[in-house]
Coordinates of C-alpha atoms in Angstrom, one line a residue:
Q1 CA -2.3 -8.0 -13.6
V2 CA -2.4 -6.5 -10.1
Q3 CA -1.0 -3.1 -9.0
L4 CA -0.3 -2.5 -5.3
V5 CA 0.0 0.8 -3.4
E6 CA 1.3 0.6 0.1
S7 CA 1.1 3.3 2.8
G8 CA 1.2 3.9 6.5
G9 CA 4.9 3.3 7.3
G10 CA 6.7 5.6 9.6
S11 CA 8.7 6.0 12.8
V12 CA 7.3 5.3 16.3
Q13 CA 8.5 4.7 19.8
P14 CA 8.5 1.3 21.4
G15 CA 4.9 0.4 22.5
G16 CA 3.4 2.6 19.8
S17 CA 1.0 1.7 17.0
L18 CA 1.0 1.9 13.3
R19 CA -1.4 0.9 10.6
L20 CA -0.2 -0.2 7.2
S21 CA -2.5 -0.3 4.1
C22 CA -2.1 -2.1 0.8
A23 CA -4.6 -1.2 -2.0
A24 CA -4.8 -3.4 -5.0
S25 CA -6.1 -2.8 -8.4
G26 CA -6.5 -4.9 -11.5
R27 CA -7.7 -8.5 -11.5
L28 CA -9.1 -8.5 -8.0
F29 CA -11.4 -11.4 -8.7
S30 CA -8.3 -13.5 -9.2
M31 CA -6.7 -12.8 -5.8
Y32 CA -6.1 -15.8 -3.5
S33 CA -4.2 -14.1 -0.7
M34 CA -2.7 -10.8 0.4
G35 CA -0.1 -10.5 3.1
W36 CA 2.6 -8.5 4.7
Y37 CA 6.3 -9.5 4.7
R38 CA 9.2 -7.7 6.2
Q39 CA 12.9 -7.6 5.6
T40 CA 15.9 -6.2 7.5
P41 CA 19.5 -5.9 6.2
G42 CA 21.3 -9.3 6.1
K43 CA 18.1 -11.3 6.6
E44 CA 15.7 -13.0 4.3
R45 CA 12.2 -11.6 3.8
E46 CA 9.8 -13.2 6.3
L47 CA 6.1 -13.6 6.6
V48 CA 4.4 -11.2 9.0
A49 CA 0.7 -12.0 8.3
S50 CA -1.4 -13.1 5.5
I51 CA -5.1 -13.5 4.7
T52 CA -6.9 -15.5 2.0
R53 CA -10.1 -14.9 0.1
D54 CA -11.9 -17.2 2.5
D55 CA -10.4 -15.3 5.5
T56 CA -7.8 -17.9 6.6
I57 CA -5.2 -15.9 8.5
N58 CA -1.6 -16.7 9.4
Y59 CA 0.7 -14.7 11.7
A60 CA 4.3 -15.0 12.5
D61 CA 4.7 -16.2 16.1
S62 CA 6.7 -13.0 16.8
V63 CA 3.7 -10.8 16.1
K64 CA 0.8 -12.9 17.2
G65 CA -1.3 -11.0 19.7
R66 CA 0.2 -7.6 18.7
F67 CA -0.6 -7.4 14.9
T68 CA -4.0 -7.8 13.2
I69 CA -4.5 -8.3 9.5
S70 CA -7.9 -7.5 7.9
K71 CA -9.5 -6.9 4.5
N72 CA -12.5 -5.2 3.1
N73 CA -15.5 -6.6 1.1
P74 CA -15.5 -6.4 -1.9
W75 CA -11.9 -7.2 -1.5
N76 CA -9.3 -4.7 -2.7
T77 CA -7.4 -3.6 0.4
V78 CA -5.6 -5.3 3.2
W79 CA -4.6 -3.6 6.5
L80 CA -2.0 -4.5 9.1
Q81 CA -2.7 -2.9 12.5
M82 CA 0.4 -3.0 14.5
S83 CA 0.3 -2.4 18.2
G84 CA 2.8 -2.8 21.0
L85 CA 5.6 -2.3 18.5
K86 CA 9.1 -3.4 19.5
A87 CA 12.5 -2.4 18.2
E88 CA 12.8 -5.8 16.5
D89 CA 9.8 -4.9 14.3
T90 CA 11.9 -2.4 12.5
A91 CA 12.0 -3.4 8.9
V92 CA 10.8 -2.7 5.4
Y93 CA 7.4 -4.1 5.1
Y94 CA 6.2 -5.4 1.7
C95 CA 2.7 -6.2 0.6
K96 CA 2.4 -9.4 -1.4
V97 CA -0.5 -10.7 -3.5
V98 CA -0.9 -14.2 -4.7
L99 CA -3.4 -14.9 -7.5
F100 CA -5.1 -18.2 -8.2
G101 CA -2.6 -19.9 -10.3
A102 CA 0.2 -18.7 -8.0
S103 CA 1.2 -15.5 -9.8
V104 CA 2.9 -13.2 -7.3
Y105 CA 3.0 -9.4 -7.0
W106 CA 4.9 -7.3 -4.6
G107 CA 4.4 -3.8 -3.4
Q108 CA 7.3 -1.3 -3.3
G109 CA 7.8 -1.6 0.4
T110 CA 7.3 0.8 3.3
Q111 CA 9.7 1.5 6.1
V112 CA 8.7 0.9 9.7
T113 CA 11.1 2.1 12.3
V114 CA 10.7 1.5 16.1
S115 CA 13.1 3.4 18.3
S116 CA 13.3 5.5 21.3

């Protein structure tokens, strides 16, 4: 069992920055990966960035060079540092945890709005 608490969403102007945080509790030793996904109305949820226990990182092409994912050690938290934000980054961002054995847990989502 894993519980996730997300924070850091908000409203910013284009070009601004925001830092999302996802704190996990529970069977942390079983975590294989943590990541951030986002979803806008009418679209499927899509990967933004993910990081594995061995620090393998994946980014969506649309955010590469602007977003940075990181985690602490011992591992219980993942952060998404978002810079150079664009209007198209507006979405609800969800934290996702995958355990060894492929069990999946989702956070409640946090709204990110980029507008002038």
